[in-house]
Amino acid sequence: MNYRSIWSIYQFEMARMWRTIAQSIASPVLSTSLYFVVFGSAIGSRMESINGVSYGSFIVPGLILLSVLQQSISNASFGIYFPKFTGTIYEVLSAPIGHLEIIFGYVGAAATKSIILGTLIFLTSLLFVPVHVEHPFMMILFLILTSVTFSLLGFMIGIWADGFEKLQIIPLLVITPLTFLGGSFYSIDMLPPFWQKVSMANPVVYLISGFRWSFFGQGDVSLEWSLGMILLFLGICFATTRYIIKTGYKLKN
Amino acid sequence: MSSMVSIQNVTKTYSGGFKALDQVSFDIKSGEIFALLGSNGAGKTTLIQAICGLLRITEGAIEVGGSDVVLNAKNAREKIGLVPQELCVDTFESVWNTVSFSRGLFGKPKDPGKIEKILKDLSLWDKRKNRVMTLSGGMKRRVMIAKALSHEPEVLFLDEPTAGVDVELRKDMWNLVRKLQESGVTIILTTHYLEEAEEMADRIGVLSKGKLLVVEDKDVLMKKMGKRQLILEVEDPAVNLPLSLDRFHYTQKGSFFTFQFDVVNEELSIGALMSEIHSANVQYLNLQTKESSLEEIFMEMTRI
Ligand SMILES: Nc1ncnc2c1ncn2[C@@H]1O[C@H](COP(=O)(O)OP(=O)(O)OP(=O)(O)O)[C@@H](O)[C@H]1O
Ligand SMILES: [Mg+2]
């Protein structure tokens, strides 16, 4: 393992973020603030509390994850798509480094950005609604695991995409619906039984449930299920990414 | 001299089924400047990419500094610096950062003094804080060279380093390449300017449609393949030349006779030619010799 190479890629990618700090941070923070204003304060004040948690507070974990998922995917996919697009990827591909260095460098940077962003959104939420975190350690763990998993997913999308439209399409058609239907704004048991069953096939349900558990000590599924599912998902993403890089898919002729 | 790059029976078939390299084998010696020639689409870039690990070869094996580029990729790649044909740079980065990044990427410890020297050698020092996108095309190409040099490669691949570079800068580039050679770096370059290969290269390889036509010492190649001519301007165009001069395959255009001579065969040497002319007592006004350029040799070879 060449740590210097990983560090170089990581730093280079982080530098790209600091350069575009305004867009990277401002737009997700702003849009989440709007959600808090509309759903948390305006509508939320007329809603019943869910399992003893006021609606405004209830949506905080889901909203944080919503942004973290979207940003992990878009950061990581763009991070690898851009050098592929401009051709500068030749340097990384001809460097004396293995697949792991490439993955750790790019995915590590994308995940770091998401974690920073998730933290900022959390801090923003404190301005709007009272939030109490029951299990801070688990909350941080879920944030990290989710960021890494979805950065891996984004990284694969970036390798696969050969046009800017393709970069957008999976987040738009798959990830956004899954997050909205994953219980960001409601508890799964508020759904009719049939849709409750369907929801169980949505991996995002487990992420949001686990994250919400770390806040309020309660979720739609048990903590073990949540943790198990996210670790499983992480493992699958990691193994697939590694395999893709190894085969040189879309990177080498 | 030992071999730095060894290419054995390399064949590359692209996914569409197109064979861009066909059983190419040759060695590049340590410390030499090797020019890879061939017309557009001959397979030069494909071969360089194969050596640098940017594409997978279909058949054959390549070693760099004794390490197989597939089986022992890390060791092989550590030794390689690559300046690709296409201009691709990190447009938003500063010159200093992008060059430093390359060094780190190759796992080398930070060495600002080294980077400073490279940037100064390439006349980029004044631009070190500029973003790459604010540089001219020629400067960007030098940034790419700086990136390739930043990790102190033993072999440097320059894929058309002087394409679109002005005359003055081209001379600078030649000097730089010579300096690098003096410091022990092996250099492989491709170019469409044959006078450049003629000027720079120790050895020359010619690819045509994916096949290697020849690999030869430049001087030997020029000698072997090059025609040498002696042009004689005579007083009387109606002069009758003796039969003994026929073996020099001469042609006549007015008062000018053009003879072919050879540097290898004594019978056909310029000495033999001159003594025949003298003994025939041909009166001439002027005489000049001409060697074919690498360009002419190249045209001749790739025409087949
Ligand atoms: N990715 C690819 N897929 C299919 N064919 C390719 C690919 N890249 C190159 N080729 C083909 O392989 C052949 C050799 O291309 P290559 O780029 O190696 O030529 P070259 O000698 O470098 O030419 P030039 O002097 O124009 O740079 C060409 O016919 C080209 O069309
Ligand atoms: Mg080429």
XYZ file of C-alpha atoms and ligand atoms in Angstrom:
589
model
C 0.000 0.000 0.000
C 1.388 3.358 -1.021
C 0.127 5.876 1.536
C 1.810 8.821 -0.128
C -0.080 8.160 -3.347
C -3.380 7.853 -1.512
C -2.677 11.069 0.361
C -1.824 12.866 -2.896
C -5.070 11.877 -4.558
C -6.998 12.669 -1.375
C -5.472 16.105 -0.988
C -5.887 16.909 -4.642
C -9.569 16.020 -4.476
C -10.063 17.962 -1.253
C -8.400 20.981 -2.862
C -11.017 20.770 -5.588
C -13.675 20.974 -2.920
C -12.190 23.977 -1.146
C -12.073 25.726 -4.501
C -15.776 25.197 -5.005
C -16.680 25.445 -1.338
C -19.553 27.832 -1.968
C -21.435 25.481 -4.291
C -20.413 22.327 -2.444
C -21.794 23.502 0.865
C -24.154 26.361 0.248
C -26.709 24.703 -1.964
C -27.356 21.573 0.147
C -27.397 23.626 3.335
C -29.807 26.097 1.786
C -32.161 23.473 0.409
C -32.213 21.596 3.703
C -32.969 24.838 5.511
C -35.956 25.276 3.230
C -37.189 21.824 4.185
C -36.877 22.723 7.840
C -38.805 25.932 7.341
C -41.580 24.313 5.319
C -41.918 20.863 6.880
C -40.352 21.420 10.230
C -41.720 24.741 11.348
C -44.709 25.581 9.119
C -46.359 22.220 8.489
C -44.686 20.382 11.353
C -46.248 22.627 13.963
C -49.671 21.334 12.918
C -48.631 17.684 12.825
C -48.874 15.208 15.625
C -45.652 14.084 17.131
C -44.444 10.668 15.999
C -43.732 8.233 18.819
C -43.258 11.156 21.143
C -40.894 13.061 18.851
C -42.101 16.343 17.374
C -42.386 16.226 13.598
C -39.760 18.948 13.098
C -37.187 16.953 15.034
C -38.346 13.680 13.543
C -37.324 14.645 10.017
C -33.823 15.838 10.978
C -31.998 12.486 10.552
C -33.792 11.788 7.276
C -32.980 15.206 5.886
C -29.334 14.881 6.825
C -29.121 11.503 5.107
C -30.998 12.774 2.074
C -28.257 15.319 1.448
C -25.454 12.978 2.438
C -26.606 10.338 -0.046
C -27.031 12.790 -2.874
C -23.777 14.574 -2.216
C -21.760 11.387 -1.748
C -22.914 10.146 -5.105
C -22.476 13.402 -6.936
C -19.063 14.179 -5.406
C -17.625 10.751 -5.955
C -19.025 10.290 -9.439
C -17.843 13.702 -10.547
C -14.444 13.198 -8.907
C -13.614 10.268 -11.144
C -15.702 11.252 -14.155
C -13.973 14.602 -14.565
C -10.390 13.302 -15.025
C -11.808 10.636 -17.318
C -13.532 13.324 -19.321
C -10.497 15.636 -19.546
C -8.067 12.776 -20.079
C -5.922 13.535 -17.014
C -6.822 10.077 -15.682
C -3.898 8.743 -17.739
C -1.584 9.815 -14.963
C -3.395 7.899 -12.237
C -3.644 4.841 -14.460
C 0.056 4.889 -15.285
C 1.175 5.524 -11.699
C 2.772 2.706 -9.697
C -0.311 2.217 -7.527
C -2.862 -0.545 -7.090
C -6.629 -0.529 -7.197
C -6.957 0.094 -3.493
C -4.913 3.284 -3.551
C -7.125 4.696 -6.276
C -10.317 3.770 -4.436
C -9.126 5.009 -1.040
C -7.918 8.310 -2.470
C -11.003 9.207 -4.470
C -13.670 7.637 -2.283
C -11.997 8.824 0.903
C -12.110 12.426 -0.302
C -15.715 12.201 -1.462
C -16.794 10.596 1.814
C -14.949 13.261 3.825
C -16.872 15.957 2.007
C -20.157 14.239 2.760
C -19.303 13.879 6.421
C -18.440 17.566 6.648
C -21.650 18.416 4.865
C -23.743 16.123 7.058
C -22.269 17.790 10.133
C -23.058 21.245 8.762
C -26.637 20.288 8.015
C -26.965 18.885 11.507
C -25.709 22.179 12.944
C -28.121 24.062 10.692
C -31.031 21.997 11.936
C -30.264 23.119 15.478
C -31.228 26.639 14.400
C -34.746 25.502 13.494
C -35.796 22.686 15.757
C -34.715 21.216 19.090
C -32.609 18.132 18.450
C -31.268 15.789 21.030
C -28.887 12.975 20.056
C -29.178 9.946 22.269
C -26.325 7.886 20.805
C -23.749 10.313 19.378
C -21.179 7.599 18.747
C -23.630 5.531 16.695
C -24.728 8.649 14.875
C -21.167 9.365 13.782
C -20.667 5.742 12.812
C -23.816 5.718 10.665
C -22.805 8.995 9.054
C -19.394 7.600 8.155
C -20.672 4.251 6.918
C -23.357 5.871 4.796
C -20.950 8.426 3.325
C -18.406 5.772 2.408
C -20.985 3.378 0.961
C -22.637 5.940 -1.239
C -19.315 7.435 -2.277
C -18.361 3.977 -3.518
C -21.622 3.816 -5.390
C -21.001 7.244 -6.877
C -17.466 6.268 -7.833
C -18.841 3.327 -9.819
C -21.379 5.569 -11.514
C -18.567 7.969 -12.443
C -16.563 5.159 -14.019
C -19.564 3.833 -15.852
C -20.867 7.177 -17.137
C -19.643 8.364 -20.486
C -21.644 11.550 -20.610
C -22.835 14.199 -18.191
C -26.451 13.050 -18.526
C -25.537 9.576 -17.348
C -23.990 11.066 -14.218
C -27.363 12.529 -13.308
C -29.619 9.732 -14.319
C -29.044 7.163 -11.563
C -29.244 9.665 -8.695
C -32.351 11.124 -10.268
C -34.181 7.946 -11.207
C -33.082 5.617 -8.446
C -31.557 7.303 -5.430
C -33.939 10.228 -4.999
C -37.115 8.063 -5.119
C -35.558 5.533 -2.762
C -34.668 8.231 -0.244
C -38.046 9.898 -0.401
C -39.775 6.551 -0.020
C -37.260 5.444 2.586
C -38.939 7.239 5.433
C -37.154 10.583 5.426
C -40.417 12.352 6.133
C -42.489 9.682 7.789
C -42.302 6.549 9.842
C -42.737 3.357 7.857
C -45.536 2.154 10.166
C -47.652 5.113 9.022
C -47.978 3.316 5.664
C -50.631 0.735 4.771
C -49.376 -2.817 5.490
C -48.741 -3.618 1.837
C -46.445 -0.633 1.340
C -44.717 -1.386 4.601
C -43.690 -4.728 3.104
C -42.562 -3.121 -0.127
C -40.528 -0.599 1.816
C -38.528 -3.365 3.440
C -36.935 -3.991 0.031
C -35.633 -0.430 -0.005
C -32.093 -0.345 1.412
C -32.421 3.325 2.306
C -35.105 2.434 4.877
C -32.466 0.648 6.950
C -30.046 3.548 6.739
C -32.577 6.139 7.803
C -33.987 3.894 10.495
C -30.552 3.279 11.988
C -29.619 6.919 11.810
C -32.904 7.900 13.400
C -32.338 5.324 16.125
C -29.042 7.022 17.013
C -31.007 10.256 17.542
C -34.152 9.072 19.298
C -33.422 5.527 20.385
C -36.155 4.228 18.094
C -36.379 3.294 14.430
C -38.513 1.424 11.925
C -36.335 -1.667 12.171
C -33.991 -2.836 14.887
C -30.504 -1.401 15.258
C -28.943 -4.754 14.401
C -30.852 -4.922 11.150
C -29.843 -1.407 10.220
C -26.206 -1.921 11.030
C -26.136 -5.311 9.324
C -27.732 -3.967 6.182
C -25.433 -0.990 5.870
C -22.364 -3.151 6.429
C -23.642 -5.587 3.827
C -24.289 -2.789 1.380
C -20.837 -1.335 2.074
C -19.225 -4.713 1.480
C -21.048 -5.212 -1.795
C -20.151 -1.738 -3.042
C -16.523 -2.115 -2.053
C -16.107 -5.527 -3.661
C -17.836 -4.395 -6.847
C -15.774 -1.216 -7.085
C -12.604 -3.156 -6.613
C -13.595 -5.638 -9.252
C -14.473 -2.878 -11.697
C -11.134 -1.131 -11.245
C -9.296 -4.412 -11.522
C -10.877 -5.290 -14.835
C -10.116 -1.820 -16.168
C -13.796 -1.456 -17.110
C -14.281 1.780 -19.101
C -10.803 2.881 -18.086
C -8.526 0.685 -20.170
C -8.934 -0.593 -23.699
C 24.356 -1.241 -23.270
C 21.674 -3.206 -21.466
C 18.083 -3.080 -22.550
C 15.716 -0.738 -20.727
C 12.512 -1.685 -22.481
C 11.977 -5.072 -24.003
C 9.005 -5.695 -26.256
C 8.268 -9.264 -27.271
C 5.709 -10.330 -29.866
C 3.250 -7.697 -28.799
C -0.115 -7.773 -30.499
C -3.000 -5.465 -29.657
C -6.453 -6.047 -31.027
C -8.963 -3.367 -30.033
C -12.419 -4.442 -28.924
C -13.831 -3.712 -32.367
C -11.449 -6.337 -33.765
C -8.960 -3.882 -35.215
C -5.359 -5.057 -34.952
C -3.352 -1.965 -34.059
C -0.121 -3.842 -33.250
C 0.929 -7.056 -34.904
C 3.735 -9.165 -33.414
C 5.986 -6.236 -32.584
C 9.338 -7.110 -31.005
C 12.329 -4.942 -30.244
C 14.457 -3.606 -27.410
C 15.205 -0.069 -26.325
C 18.654 0.308 -24.864
C 19.392 1.982 -21.595
C 20.383 5.618 -22.059
C 19.505 6.014 -25.711
C 17.154 8.317 -27.542
C 14.842 6.130 -29.546
C 12.585 7.621 -32.211
C 9.433 5.755 -33.103
C 8.259 6.728 -36.547
C 5.219 5.887 -38.606
C 2.384 7.625 -40.371
C -0.950 8.475 -38.720
C -2.557 5.374 -37.288
C 0.606 3.280 -37.528
C 0.286 2.239 -33.874
C 2.874 4.427 -32.149
C 0.570 5.720 -29.430
C -0.935 2.270 -28.958
C 2.532 0.843 -28.353
C 3.420 3.563 -25.853
C 0.144 3.052 -23.998
C 0.812 -0.664 -23.880
C 4.219 -0.081 -22.317
C 2.842 2.398 -19.776
C -0.015 0.130 -18.715
C -2.803 2.270 -20.164
C -4.141 -0.571 -22.232
C -4.110 -4.313 -22.084
C -2.139 -6.128 -24.720
C -3.731 -9.061 -26.482
C -0.552 -11.104 -26.837
C 3.094 -10.825 -25.975
C 5.053 -9.360 -23.090
C 6.736 -6.091 -22.218
C 9.420 -5.468 -19.641
C 10.650 -2.140 -18.344
C 13.916 -2.222 -16.425
C 13.527 -5.981 -16.106
C 10.001 -5.850 -14.644
C 7.018 -7.155 -16.542
C 4.513 -4.329 -17.051
C 1.556 -6.564 -16.213
C 2.858 -9.038 -13.655
C 5.093 -6.591 -11.865
C 3.346 -3.382 -12.791
C 4.362 -1.287 -9.795
C 8.073 -1.843 -10.289
C 7.848 -1.211 -14.000
C 5.728 1.935 -13.690
C 7.913 3.517 -11.046
C 10.549 3.920 -13.716
C 8.286 5.455 -16.347
C 7.451 9.058 -17.137
C 4.787 9.586 -19.777
C 3.890 12.660 -21.794
C 0.878 11.641 -23.884
C 0.075 12.955 -27.309
C -3.183 14.610 -26.307
C -2.981 17.772 -24.278
C -4.698 16.936 -21.001
C -4.066 18.996 -17.909
C -5.768 19.896 -14.650
C -7.077 23.205 -15.909
C -8.145 24.591 -12.543
C -4.960 23.801 -10.653
C -1.867 25.945 -10.332
C 1.229 24.796 -12.187
C 3.039 24.181 -8.917
C 0.236 22.059 -7.454
C -0.324 19.922 -10.468
C 3.381 19.128 -10.787
C 3.723 18.421 -7.062
C 0.668 16.173 -7.249
C 2.366 14.013 -9.873
C 5.350 13.475 -7.645
C 3.190 12.462 -4.709
C 1.039 10.225 -6.869
C 4.128 8.240 -7.770
C 4.852 7.840 -4.076
C 7.895 10.090 -3.937
C 8.509 12.272 -0.854
C 8.007 16.018 -1.204
C 11.000 17.824 -2.693
C 10.276 21.480 -3.500
C 13.860 22.008 -4.666
C 13.461 19.314 -7.285
C 10.178 20.771 -8.554
C 11.737 24.218 -8.646
C 14.587 22.969 -10.801
C 12.243 21.214 -13.234
C 10.042 24.281 -13.582
C 13.076 26.470 -14.172
C 14.502 24.065 -16.754
C 11.208 24.194 -18.597
C 10.875 27.984 -18.286
C 7.725 27.607 -16.229
C 9.019 29.087 -12.988
C 7.375 32.484 -13.551
C 4.079 30.732 -14.160
C 4.169 28.455 -11.135
C 1.308 30.235 -9.365
C -0.846 30.539 -12.470
C -3.736 28.260 -13.088
C -2.978 25.857 -15.885
C -5.911 27.099 -17.943
C -4.273 30.514 -18.271
C -1.244 29.057 -20.073
C -0.652 28.775 -23.805
C -0.720 25.423 -25.573
C 3.074 25.150 -25.700
C 3.285 25.949 -21.992
C 0.674 23.327 -21.195
C 2.712 20.744 -23.033
C 5.708 21.762 -20.913
C 3.577 21.388 -17.794
C 2.893 17.826 -18.894
C 6.612 17.253 -19.333
C 7.244 18.727 -15.889
C 4.674 16.357 -14.412
C 6.353 13.390 -16.059
C 9.787 14.494 -14.828
C 8.624 15.277 -11.296
C 8.982 11.692 -10.168
C 12.454 11.231 -11.649
C 11.726 8.554 -14.250
C 14.399 6.368 -15.773
C 12.505 6.117 -19.041
C 10.637 9.030 -20.538
C 8.024 8.597 -23.254
C 7.344 11.686 -25.323
C 4.451 11.124 -27.720
C 4.826 13.888 -30.282
C 6.352 16.401 -27.897
C 6.880 19.000 -30.585
C 3.498 18.874 -32.317
C 2.222 22.426 -32.481
C 5.305 23.850 -30.858
C 7.076 26.825 -32.440
C 10.561 26.564 -33.928
C 12.349 28.219 -31.047
C 10.603 26.110 -28.452
C 11.284 23.009 -30.484
C 15.005 23.724 -30.301
C 14.627 24.201 -26.533
C 12.869 20.873 -26.356
C 15.696 19.184 -28.216
C 18.208 20.641 -25.811
C 16.150 19.506 -22.875
C 15.944 15.992 -24.263
C 19.713 15.918 -24.758
C 20.265 17.161 -21.203
C 17.983 14.453 -19.904
C 19.868 11.864 -21.880
C 23.129 13.118 -20.396
C 21.665 12.684 -16.938
C 21.007 9.039 -17.790
C 17.348 9.039 -18.790
C 16.290 6.749 -21.635
C 14.027 8.597 -24.052
C 11.466 7.281 -26.464
C 9.851 9.851 -28.694
C 7.475 9.833 -31.602
C 7.415 12.567 -34.160
C 6.184 13.367 -37.623
C 9.109 15.726 -38.197
C 11.706 13.438 -39.628
C 14.463 16.002 -39.423
C 13.813 15.907 -35.705
C 14.426 12.170 -35.518
C 17.444 12.618 -37.733
C 18.794 15.298 -35.448
C 18.045 13.650 -32.116
C 17.760 9.903 -32.268
C 20.411 7.298 -31.639
C 18.165 4.601 -32.995
C 15.015 4.559 -35.040
C 12.088 2.171 -35.259
C 9.505 2.402 -37.993
C 5.955 1.122 -37.582
C 3.555 0.742 -40.447
C -0.006 -0.528 -40.035
C 0.876 -2.107 -36.701
C 3.913 -3.945 -37.968
C 7.492 -3.113 -37.197
C 9.317 -2.458 -40.443
C 12.771 -1.805 -39.116
C 14.767 -1.020 -35.984
C 18.197 0.278 -36.646
C 20.944 2.601 -35.584
C 20.140 5.917 -37.164
C 23.524 6.151 -38.890
C 23.351 2.591 -40.184
C 19.814 3.134 -41.368
C 20.784 6.264 -43.227
C 23.753 4.464 -44.721
C 21.918 1.320 -45.650
C 18.737 2.765 -46.897
C 19.929 6.154 -48.031
C 20.808 6.781 -51.644
C 23.890 8.794 -52.306
C 24.140 10.729 -55.466
C 26.816 12.584 -57.328
C 25.627 15.273 -59.681
C 27.983 16.268 -62.442
C 27.531 19.334 -64.610
C 29.347 18.759 -67.903
C 30.521 21.267 -70.568
C 29.072 19.322 -73.446
C 25.635 17.690 -72.947
C 26.303 15.497 -75.984
C 29.286 13.830 -74.308
C 29.453 10.033 -74.615
C 30.097 8.358 -71.295
C 31.998 5.053 -71.290
C 30.091 1.826 -70.643
C 32.046 1.298 -67.451
C 29.939 4.086 -65.841
C 26.694 2.235 -66.501
C 26.971 0.399 -63.238
C 26.345 3.696 -61.428
C 22.825 3.833 -62.894
C 23.129 7.405 -64.046
C 20.442 9.606 -65.496
C 20.869 12.721 -67.619
C 18.947 15.991 -67.577
C 20.486 18.484 -70.003
C 24.055 19.014 -68.942
C 23.477 17.387 -65.544
C 24.323 13.736 -64.933
C 23.204 12.078 -61.710
C 25.133 9.001 -60.536
C 24.246 6.681 -57.669
C 27.064 5.546 -55.460
C 27.282 3.335 -52.432
C 29.161 3.537 -49.162
C 29.307 -0.175 -48.515
C 30.291 -1.687 -51.830
C 33.836 -0.680 -52.913
C 33.016 -1.333 -56.607
C 30.301 1.302 -56.430
C 32.039 3.739 -54.105
C 32.491 7.401 -54.779
C 36.238 6.764 -55.236
C 35.596 4.237 -57.984
C 33.121 6.606 -59.598
C 35.575 9.532 -59.597
C 38.416 7.516 -61.061
C 36.158 6.287 -63.874
C 35.145 9.854 -64.638
C 38.788 10.932 -64.679
C 39.978 8.094 -66.846
C 37.167 8.782 -69.299
C 38.444 12.319 -69.355
C 35.010 13.893 -69.001
C 35.224 17.677 -68.796
C 32.971 19.028 -66.084
C 32.078 22.424 -64.741
C 30.788 21.463 -61.359
C 30.218 18.484 -59.126
C 28.137 17.970 -56.021
C 27.047 15.084 -53.822
C 23.696 14.576 -52.173
C 22.469 12.169 -49.493
C 18.869 11.268 -49.108
C 17.299 12.541 -45.913
C 15.584 10.336 -43.401
C 12.402 11.738 -44.854
C 13.133 10.240 -48.245
C 14.146 6.939 -46.698
C 10.953 6.911 -44.688
C 8.755 7.688 -47.669
C 10.471 4.933 -49.577
C 9.939 2.402 -46.790
C 6.341 3.100 -45.905
C 5.260 3.199 -49.544
C 5.371 -0.592 -49.721
N -9.605 2.925 -28.545
C -9.464 2.472 -29.793
N -10.364 1.625 -30.320
C -10.235 1.169 -31.576
N -9.222 1.496 -32.396
C -8.298 2.333 -31.947
C -8.360 2.869 -30.622
N -7.302 3.681 -30.439
C -6.606 3.641 -31.598
N -7.191 2.842 -32.488
C -6.713 2.552 -33.855
O -5.424 1.985 -33.782
C -4.619 2.472 -34.824
C -3.325 2.997 -34.260
O -3.591 4.166 -33.535
P -2.454 4.970 -32.812
O -3.095 6.068 -32.038
O -1.594 4.037 -32.078
O -1.660 5.575 -34.053
P -0.401 6.537 -34.057
O 0.682 5.831 -34.740
O -0.122 7.061 -32.701
O -0.946 7.690 -34.986
P -0.710 9.295 -34.916
O 0.549 9.569 -35.610
O -1.891 9.816 -35.664
O -0.721 9.680 -33.485
C -5.441 3.495 -35.570
O -5.943 2.909 -36.754
C -6.564 3.834 -34.638
O -7.736 4.136 -35.345
Mg -0.204 8.812 -31.811
